[in-house]
CSV table of C-alpha atoms and ligand atoms in Angstrom, one decimal:
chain,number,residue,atom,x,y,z
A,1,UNK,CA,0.0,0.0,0.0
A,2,UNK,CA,1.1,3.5,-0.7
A,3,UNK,CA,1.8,6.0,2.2
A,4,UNK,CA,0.3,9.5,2.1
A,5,UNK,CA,3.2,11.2,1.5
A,6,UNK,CA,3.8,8.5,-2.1
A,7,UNK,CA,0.3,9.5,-3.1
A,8,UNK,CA,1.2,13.3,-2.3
A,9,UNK,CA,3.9,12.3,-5.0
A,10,UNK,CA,2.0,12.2,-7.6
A,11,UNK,CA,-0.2,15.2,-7.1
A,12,UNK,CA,2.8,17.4,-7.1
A,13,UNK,CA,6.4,18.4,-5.5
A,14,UNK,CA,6.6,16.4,-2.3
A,15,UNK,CA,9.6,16.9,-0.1
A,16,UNK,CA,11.1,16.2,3.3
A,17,UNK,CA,13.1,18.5,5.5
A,18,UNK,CA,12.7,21.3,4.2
A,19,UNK,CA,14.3,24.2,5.2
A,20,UNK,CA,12.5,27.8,5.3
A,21,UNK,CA,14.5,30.3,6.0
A,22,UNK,CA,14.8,30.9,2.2
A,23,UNK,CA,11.2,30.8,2.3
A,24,UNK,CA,10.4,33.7,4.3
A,25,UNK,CA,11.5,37.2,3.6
A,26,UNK,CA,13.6,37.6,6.9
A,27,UNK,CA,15.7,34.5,6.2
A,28,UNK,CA,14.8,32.9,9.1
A,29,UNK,CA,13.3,29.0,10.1
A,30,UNK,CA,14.4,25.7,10.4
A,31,UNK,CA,13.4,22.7,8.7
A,32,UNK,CA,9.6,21.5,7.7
A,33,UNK,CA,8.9,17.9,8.3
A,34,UNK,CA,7.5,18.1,5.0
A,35,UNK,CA,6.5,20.5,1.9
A,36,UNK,CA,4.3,20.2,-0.6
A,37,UNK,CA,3.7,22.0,-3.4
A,38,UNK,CA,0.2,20.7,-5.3
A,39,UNK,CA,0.2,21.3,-8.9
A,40,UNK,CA,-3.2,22.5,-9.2
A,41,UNK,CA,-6.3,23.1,-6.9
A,42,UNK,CA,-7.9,20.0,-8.0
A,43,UNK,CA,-4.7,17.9,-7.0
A,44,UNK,CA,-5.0,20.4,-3.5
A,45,UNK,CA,-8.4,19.2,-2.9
A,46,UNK,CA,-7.4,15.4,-4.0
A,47,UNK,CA,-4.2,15.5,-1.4
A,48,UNK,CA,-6.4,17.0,1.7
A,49,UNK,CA,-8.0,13.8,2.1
A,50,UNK,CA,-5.0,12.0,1.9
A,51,UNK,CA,-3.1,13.9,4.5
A,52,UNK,CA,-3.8,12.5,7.8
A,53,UNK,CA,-6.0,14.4,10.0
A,54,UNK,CA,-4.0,14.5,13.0
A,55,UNK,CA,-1.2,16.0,11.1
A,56,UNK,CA,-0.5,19.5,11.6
A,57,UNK,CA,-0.5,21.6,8.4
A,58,UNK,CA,0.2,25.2,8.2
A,59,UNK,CA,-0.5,27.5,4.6
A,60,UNK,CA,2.8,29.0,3.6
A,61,UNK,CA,2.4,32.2,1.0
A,62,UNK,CA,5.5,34.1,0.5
A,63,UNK,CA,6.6,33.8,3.7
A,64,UNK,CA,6.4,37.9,4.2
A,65,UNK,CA,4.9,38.2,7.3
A,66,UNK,CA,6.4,35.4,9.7
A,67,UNK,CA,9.2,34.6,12.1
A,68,UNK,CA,9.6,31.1,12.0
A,69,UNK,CA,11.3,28.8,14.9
A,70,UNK,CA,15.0,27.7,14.4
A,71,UNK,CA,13.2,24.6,15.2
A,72,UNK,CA,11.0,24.9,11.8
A,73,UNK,CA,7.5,23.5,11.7
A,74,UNK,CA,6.9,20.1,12.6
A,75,UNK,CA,4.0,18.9,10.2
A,76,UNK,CA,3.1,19.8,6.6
A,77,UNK,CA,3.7,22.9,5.2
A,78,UNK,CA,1.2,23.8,1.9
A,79,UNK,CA,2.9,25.7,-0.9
A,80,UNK,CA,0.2,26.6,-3.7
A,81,UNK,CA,2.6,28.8,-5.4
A,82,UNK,CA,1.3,26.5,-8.8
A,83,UNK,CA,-2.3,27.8,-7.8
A,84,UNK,CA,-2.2,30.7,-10.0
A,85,UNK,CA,-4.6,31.1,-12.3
A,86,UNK,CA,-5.9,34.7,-12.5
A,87,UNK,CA,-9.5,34.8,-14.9
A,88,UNK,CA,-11.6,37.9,-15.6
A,89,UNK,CA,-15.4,38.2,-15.0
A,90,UNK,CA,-16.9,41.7,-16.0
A,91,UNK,CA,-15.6,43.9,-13.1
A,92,UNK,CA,-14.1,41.1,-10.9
A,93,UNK,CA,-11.3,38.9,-10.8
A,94,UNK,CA,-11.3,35.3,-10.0
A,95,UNK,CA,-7.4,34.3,-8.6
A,96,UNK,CA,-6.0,30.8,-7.2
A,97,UNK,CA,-4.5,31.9,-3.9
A,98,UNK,CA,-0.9,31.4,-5.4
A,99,UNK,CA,-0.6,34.2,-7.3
A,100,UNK,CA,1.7,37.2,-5.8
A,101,UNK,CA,-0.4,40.0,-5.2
A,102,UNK,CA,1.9,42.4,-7.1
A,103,UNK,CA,1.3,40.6,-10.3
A,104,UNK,CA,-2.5,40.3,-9.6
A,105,UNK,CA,-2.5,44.6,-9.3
A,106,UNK,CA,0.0,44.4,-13.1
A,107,UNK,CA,-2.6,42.5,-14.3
A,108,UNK,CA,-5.8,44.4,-13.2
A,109,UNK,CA,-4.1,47.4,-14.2
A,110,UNK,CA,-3.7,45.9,-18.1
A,111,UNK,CA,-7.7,45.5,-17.6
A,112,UNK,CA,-8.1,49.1,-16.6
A,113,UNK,CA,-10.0,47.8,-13.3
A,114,UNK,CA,-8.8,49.8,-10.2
A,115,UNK,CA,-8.6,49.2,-6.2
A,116,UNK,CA,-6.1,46.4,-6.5
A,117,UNK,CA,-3.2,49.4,-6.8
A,118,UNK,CA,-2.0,49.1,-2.8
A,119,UNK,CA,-1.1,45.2,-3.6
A,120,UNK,CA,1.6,47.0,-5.9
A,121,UNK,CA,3.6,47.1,-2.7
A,122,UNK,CA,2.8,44.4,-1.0
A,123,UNK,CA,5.1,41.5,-1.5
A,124,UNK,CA,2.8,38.3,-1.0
A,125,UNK,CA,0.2,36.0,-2.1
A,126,UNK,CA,-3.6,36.5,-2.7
A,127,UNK,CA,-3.8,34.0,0.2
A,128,UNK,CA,-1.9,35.6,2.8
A,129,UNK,CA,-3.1,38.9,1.6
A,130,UNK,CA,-6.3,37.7,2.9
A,131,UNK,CA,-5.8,36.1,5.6
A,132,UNK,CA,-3.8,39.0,7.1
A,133,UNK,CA,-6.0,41.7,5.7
A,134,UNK,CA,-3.1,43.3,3.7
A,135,UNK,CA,-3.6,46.9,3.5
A,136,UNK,CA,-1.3,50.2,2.4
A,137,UNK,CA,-2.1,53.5,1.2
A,138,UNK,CA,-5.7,53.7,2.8
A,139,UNK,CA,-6.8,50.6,1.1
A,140,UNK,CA,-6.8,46.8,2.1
A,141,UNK,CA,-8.2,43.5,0.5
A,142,UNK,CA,-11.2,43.4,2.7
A,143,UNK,CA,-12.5,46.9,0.8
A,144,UNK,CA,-12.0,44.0,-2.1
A,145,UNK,CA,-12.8,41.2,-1.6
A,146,UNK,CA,-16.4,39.9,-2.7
A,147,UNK,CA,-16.0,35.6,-1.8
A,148,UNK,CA,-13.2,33.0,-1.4
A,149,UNK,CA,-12.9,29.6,-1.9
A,150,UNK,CA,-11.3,27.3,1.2
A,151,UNK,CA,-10.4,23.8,1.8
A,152,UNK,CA,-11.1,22.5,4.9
A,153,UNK,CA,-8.5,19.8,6.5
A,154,UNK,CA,-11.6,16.9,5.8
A,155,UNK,CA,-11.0,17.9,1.8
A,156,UNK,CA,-14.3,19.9,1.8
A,157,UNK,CA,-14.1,22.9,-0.4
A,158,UNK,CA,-16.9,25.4,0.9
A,159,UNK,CA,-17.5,29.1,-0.3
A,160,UNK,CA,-17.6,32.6,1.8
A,161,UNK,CA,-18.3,35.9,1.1
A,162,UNK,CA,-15.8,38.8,2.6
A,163,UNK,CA,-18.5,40.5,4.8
A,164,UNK,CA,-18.6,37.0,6.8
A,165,UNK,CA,-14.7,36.6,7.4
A,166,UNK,CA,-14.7,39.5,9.8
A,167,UNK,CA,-12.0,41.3,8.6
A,168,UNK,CA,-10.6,43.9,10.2
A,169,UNK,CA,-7.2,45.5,10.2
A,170,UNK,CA,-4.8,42.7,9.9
A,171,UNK,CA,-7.1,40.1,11.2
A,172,UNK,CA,-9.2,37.4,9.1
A,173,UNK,CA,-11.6,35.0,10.6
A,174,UNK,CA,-11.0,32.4,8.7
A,175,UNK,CA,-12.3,28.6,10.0
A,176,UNK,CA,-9.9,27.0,11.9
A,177,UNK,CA,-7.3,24.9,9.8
A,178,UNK,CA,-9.3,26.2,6.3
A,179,UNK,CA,-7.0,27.0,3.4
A,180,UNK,CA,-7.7,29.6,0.9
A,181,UNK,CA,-7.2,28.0,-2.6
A,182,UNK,CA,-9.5,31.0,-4.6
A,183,UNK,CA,-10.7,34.6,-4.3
A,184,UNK,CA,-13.2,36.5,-5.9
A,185,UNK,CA,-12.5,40.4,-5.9
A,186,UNK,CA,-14.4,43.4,-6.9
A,187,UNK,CA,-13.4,45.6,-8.7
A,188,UNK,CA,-14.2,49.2,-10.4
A,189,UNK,CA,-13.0,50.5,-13.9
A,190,UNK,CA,-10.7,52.4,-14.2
A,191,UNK,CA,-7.5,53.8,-16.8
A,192,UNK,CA,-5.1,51.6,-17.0
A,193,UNK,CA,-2.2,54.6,-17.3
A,194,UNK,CA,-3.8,56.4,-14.5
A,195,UNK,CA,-4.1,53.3,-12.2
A,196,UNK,CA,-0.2,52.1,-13.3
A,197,UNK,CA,1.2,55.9,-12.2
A,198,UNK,CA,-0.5,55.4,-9.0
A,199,UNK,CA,1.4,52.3,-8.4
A,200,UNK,CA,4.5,54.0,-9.6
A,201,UNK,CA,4.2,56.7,-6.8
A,202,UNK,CA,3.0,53.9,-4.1
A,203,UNK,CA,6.2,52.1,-5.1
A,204,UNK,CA,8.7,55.5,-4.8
A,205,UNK,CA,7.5,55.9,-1.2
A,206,UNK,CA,7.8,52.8,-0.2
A,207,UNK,CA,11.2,52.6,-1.5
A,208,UNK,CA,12.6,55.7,0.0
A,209,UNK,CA,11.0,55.2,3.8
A,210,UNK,CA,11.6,51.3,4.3
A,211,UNK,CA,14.7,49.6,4.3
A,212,UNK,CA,13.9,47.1,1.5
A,213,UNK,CA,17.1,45.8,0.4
A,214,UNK,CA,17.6,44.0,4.1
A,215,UNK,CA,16.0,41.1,4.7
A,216,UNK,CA,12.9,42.2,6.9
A,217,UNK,CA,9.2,40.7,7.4
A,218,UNK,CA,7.7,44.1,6.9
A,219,UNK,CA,6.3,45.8,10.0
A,220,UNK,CA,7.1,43.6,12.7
A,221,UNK,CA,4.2,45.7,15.4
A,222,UNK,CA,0.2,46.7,14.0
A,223,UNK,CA,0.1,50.8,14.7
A,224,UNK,CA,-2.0,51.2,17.8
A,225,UNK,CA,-5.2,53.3,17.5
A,226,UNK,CA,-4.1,56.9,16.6
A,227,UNK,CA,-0.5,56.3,16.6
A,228,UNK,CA,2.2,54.5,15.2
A,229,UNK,CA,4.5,51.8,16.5
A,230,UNK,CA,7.4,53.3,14.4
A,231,UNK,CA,7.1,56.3,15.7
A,232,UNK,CA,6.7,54.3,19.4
A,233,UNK,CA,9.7,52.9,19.0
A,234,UNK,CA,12.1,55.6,17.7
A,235,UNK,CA,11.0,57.8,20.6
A,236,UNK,CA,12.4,55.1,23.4
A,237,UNK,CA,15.8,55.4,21.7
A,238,UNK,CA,15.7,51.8,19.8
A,239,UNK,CA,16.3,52.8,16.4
A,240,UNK,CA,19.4,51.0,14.9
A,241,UNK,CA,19.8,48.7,18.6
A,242,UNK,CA,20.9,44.9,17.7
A,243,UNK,CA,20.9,41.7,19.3
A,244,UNK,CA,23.1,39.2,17.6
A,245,UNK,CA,22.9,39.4,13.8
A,246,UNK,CA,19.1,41.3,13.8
A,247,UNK,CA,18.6,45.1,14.4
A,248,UNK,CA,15.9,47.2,14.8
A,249,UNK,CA,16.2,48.8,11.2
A,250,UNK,CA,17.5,52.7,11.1
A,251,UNK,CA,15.5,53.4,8.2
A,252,UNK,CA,11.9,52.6,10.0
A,253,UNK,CA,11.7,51.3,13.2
A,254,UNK,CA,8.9,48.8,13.4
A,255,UNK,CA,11.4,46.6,11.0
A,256,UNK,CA,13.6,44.7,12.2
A,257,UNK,CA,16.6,43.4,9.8
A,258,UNK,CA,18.5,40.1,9.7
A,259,UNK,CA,21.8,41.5,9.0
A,260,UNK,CA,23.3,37.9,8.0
A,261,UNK,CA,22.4,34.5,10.3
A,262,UNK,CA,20.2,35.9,12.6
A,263,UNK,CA,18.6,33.4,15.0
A,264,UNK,CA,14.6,33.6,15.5
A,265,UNK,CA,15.9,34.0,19.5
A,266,UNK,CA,17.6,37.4,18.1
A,267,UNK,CA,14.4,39.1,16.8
A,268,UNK,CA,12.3,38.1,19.6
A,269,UNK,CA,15.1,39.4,22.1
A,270,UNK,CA,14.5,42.6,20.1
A,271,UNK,CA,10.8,42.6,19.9
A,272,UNK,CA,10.0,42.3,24.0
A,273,UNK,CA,12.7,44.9,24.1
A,274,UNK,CA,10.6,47.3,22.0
A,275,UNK,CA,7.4,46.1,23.4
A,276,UNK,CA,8.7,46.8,27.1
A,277,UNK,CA,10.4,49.6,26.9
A,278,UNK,CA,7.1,51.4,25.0
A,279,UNK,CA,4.9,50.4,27.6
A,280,UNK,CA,7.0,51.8,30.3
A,281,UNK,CA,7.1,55.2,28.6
A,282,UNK,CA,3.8,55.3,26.8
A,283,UNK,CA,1.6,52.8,28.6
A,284,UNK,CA,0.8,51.3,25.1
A,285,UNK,CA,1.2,47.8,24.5
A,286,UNK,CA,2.1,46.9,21.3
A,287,UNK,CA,0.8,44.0,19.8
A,288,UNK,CA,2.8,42.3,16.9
A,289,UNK,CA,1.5,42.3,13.4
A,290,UNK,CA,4.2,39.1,12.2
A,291,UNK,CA,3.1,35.9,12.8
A,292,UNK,CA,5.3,33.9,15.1
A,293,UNK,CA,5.1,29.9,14.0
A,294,UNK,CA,6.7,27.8,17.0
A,295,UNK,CA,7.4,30.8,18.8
A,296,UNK,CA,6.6,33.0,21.7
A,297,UNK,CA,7.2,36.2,22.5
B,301,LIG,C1,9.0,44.7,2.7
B,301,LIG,C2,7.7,44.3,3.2
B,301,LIG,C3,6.6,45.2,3.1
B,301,LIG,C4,5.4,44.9,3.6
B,301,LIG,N1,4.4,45.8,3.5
B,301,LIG,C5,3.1,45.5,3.9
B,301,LIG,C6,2.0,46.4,3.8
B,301,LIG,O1,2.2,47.5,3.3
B,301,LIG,N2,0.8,46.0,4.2
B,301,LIG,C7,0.6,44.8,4.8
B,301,LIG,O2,-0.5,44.5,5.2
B,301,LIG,N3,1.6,43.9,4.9
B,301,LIG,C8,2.9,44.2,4.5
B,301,LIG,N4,3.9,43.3,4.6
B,301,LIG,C9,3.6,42.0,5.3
B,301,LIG,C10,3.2,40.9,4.3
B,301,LIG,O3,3.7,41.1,3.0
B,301,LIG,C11,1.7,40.7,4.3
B,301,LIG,O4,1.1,40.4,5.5
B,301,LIG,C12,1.2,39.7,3.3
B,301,LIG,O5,-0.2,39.7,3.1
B,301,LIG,C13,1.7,38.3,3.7
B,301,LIG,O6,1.5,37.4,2.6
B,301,LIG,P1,2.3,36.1,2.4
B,301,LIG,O7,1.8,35.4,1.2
B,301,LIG,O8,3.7,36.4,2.4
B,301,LIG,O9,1.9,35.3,3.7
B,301,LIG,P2,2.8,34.4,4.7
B,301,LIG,O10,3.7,35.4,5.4
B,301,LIG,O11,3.4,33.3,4.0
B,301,LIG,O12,1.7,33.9,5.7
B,301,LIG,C14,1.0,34.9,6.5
B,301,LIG,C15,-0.2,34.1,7.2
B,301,LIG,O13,-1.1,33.8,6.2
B,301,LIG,C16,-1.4,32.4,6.2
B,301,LIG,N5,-1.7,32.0,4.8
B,301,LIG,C17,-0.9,32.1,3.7
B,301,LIG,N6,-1.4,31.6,2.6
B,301,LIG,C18,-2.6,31.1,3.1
B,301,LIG,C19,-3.7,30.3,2.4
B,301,LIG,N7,-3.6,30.0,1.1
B,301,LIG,N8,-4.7,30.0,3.1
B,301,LIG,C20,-4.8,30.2,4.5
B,301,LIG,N9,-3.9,30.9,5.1
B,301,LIG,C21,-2.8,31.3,4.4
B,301,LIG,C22,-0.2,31.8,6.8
B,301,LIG,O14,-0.4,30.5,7.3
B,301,LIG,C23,0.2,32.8,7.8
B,301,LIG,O15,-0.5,32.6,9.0
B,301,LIG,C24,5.1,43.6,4.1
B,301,LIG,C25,6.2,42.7,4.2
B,301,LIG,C26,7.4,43.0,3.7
B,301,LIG,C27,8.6,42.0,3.8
């Protein structure tokens, strides 16, 4: 008889010990039991039932919001960077989760439909766009996003629309264990040149007030009500402080850099650093906007 993991084979790349530190944007994360990459949603759908229940499987999208465990992730880690297809429908979008969300705004912008623009600078997946709420610029996927399509861990698929996801900023109620495979967004016409300027200009400030050419998992704290952890942060003196091979960045200080080898240890020694030393001063707790897998802070 075949094991899971054989009949995973066949459905697309399987792999053991995997590491993932060049699977997140900060460089950081040890090994996954296993990885695998599904070649298309049917074969996604066909594998969920395979995979044994009590096995622990956790959706990885670019990787551009986490701080993995030196330890890695003990389970199955989902990669549907081959669920991709993008397909137009009148003034909406229909996108397998896979897709990075910068090509999905190129792409609306060739169709002259607008409010995709703030995914120019995002750098993820429709998938993890959603299920953090991505926003920038005044805009995020909820204001978006009409339906998605999940998988639930029994190999289920099941539809829901974005008003009963809950999203807020940075937070998606998704089912537990559900993984996005499709999303529906809504769009509005618009001119393609007009649209692809804005984009331009999004992408110039971005550029010249985050320090994108370190590896980073974007900003590390959410901006409490009516202020902003950046600015938090720079006032208790921490801008530029480092702990082994991370740093608080001295471009923006609610990044934090891995200046070469930095251990997950190192960014969490940096982030309860931050995190106390605001609350003494400000009486603010910050609450942190990357998601720690295997971690604690
Ligand atoms: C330089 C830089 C700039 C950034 N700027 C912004 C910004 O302006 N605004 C902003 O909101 N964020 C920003 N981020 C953070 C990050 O890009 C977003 O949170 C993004 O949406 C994460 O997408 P991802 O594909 O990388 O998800 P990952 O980091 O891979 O995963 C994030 C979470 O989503 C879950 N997930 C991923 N795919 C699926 C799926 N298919 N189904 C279910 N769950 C899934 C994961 O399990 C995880 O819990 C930035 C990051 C960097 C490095």
């Amino acid at each position: 008889m075949m094991s899971w993991q054989d009949e995973l084979s066949n459905l697309g790349k399987m792999a053991a010990d995997v590491p993932l530190s060049s699977r997140t944007t900060l460089g950081i994360g040890g090994a996954a039991t296993w990885l695998f990459r599904p070649s298309n949603e049917a074969n996604m759908q066909q594998a969920m039932r395979l995979i044994p229940q009590t096995l622990h499987t956790f959706p990885l999208g670019r990787g551009s919001n986490l701080l993995i465990a030196d330890s890695g992730i003990d389970g199955l880690v989902l990669d549907l960077s081959d669920v991709h297809m993008c397909r137009d429908d009148g003034l909406e979008l229909v996108v397998g989760a896979g897709m990075r969300m910068g090509k999905l705004a190129q792409k609306a912008a060739t169709l002259g439909l607008s409010g995709l623009e703030f995914m120019a600078t995002v750098p993820g997946d429709v998938g993890g766009g959603i299920a953090m709420n991505a926003g920038a610029f005044g805009q995020q996927v909820s204001d978006v996003l009409h339906s998605v399509e999940v998988l639930q861990r029994n190999g289920k698929s099941q539809s829901i629309q974005g008003e009963d996801l809950n999203m807020a900023y940075r937070f998606t109620a998704l089912p537990a264990g559900a993984l996005i495979t499709q999303a529906r967004f809504s769009l509005q016409q618009g001119d393609t040149e007009s649209i692809r300027q804005n984009m331009r200009e999004m992408r110039q400030k971005r550029s010249a007030s985050q320090p994108l050419a370190s590896p980073n998992c974007g900003s590390v704290f959410k901006n409490p009500a009516g202020d902003f952890a950046a600015r938090l942060i720079e006032s208790v003196g921490l801008k530029g402080a480092s702990e082994g091979n991370a740093s608080i960045s001295d471009v923006h200080a609610n990044f934090i850099i891995n200046e070469g080898g930095a251990s997950c240890e190192d960014v969490l020694t940096l982030m309860r650093l931050a995190k106390d030393k605001v609350e003494q001063k400000f009486a603010v707790e910050l609450e942190h906007e990357v998601r720690l897998v295997g971690c604690v802070l």
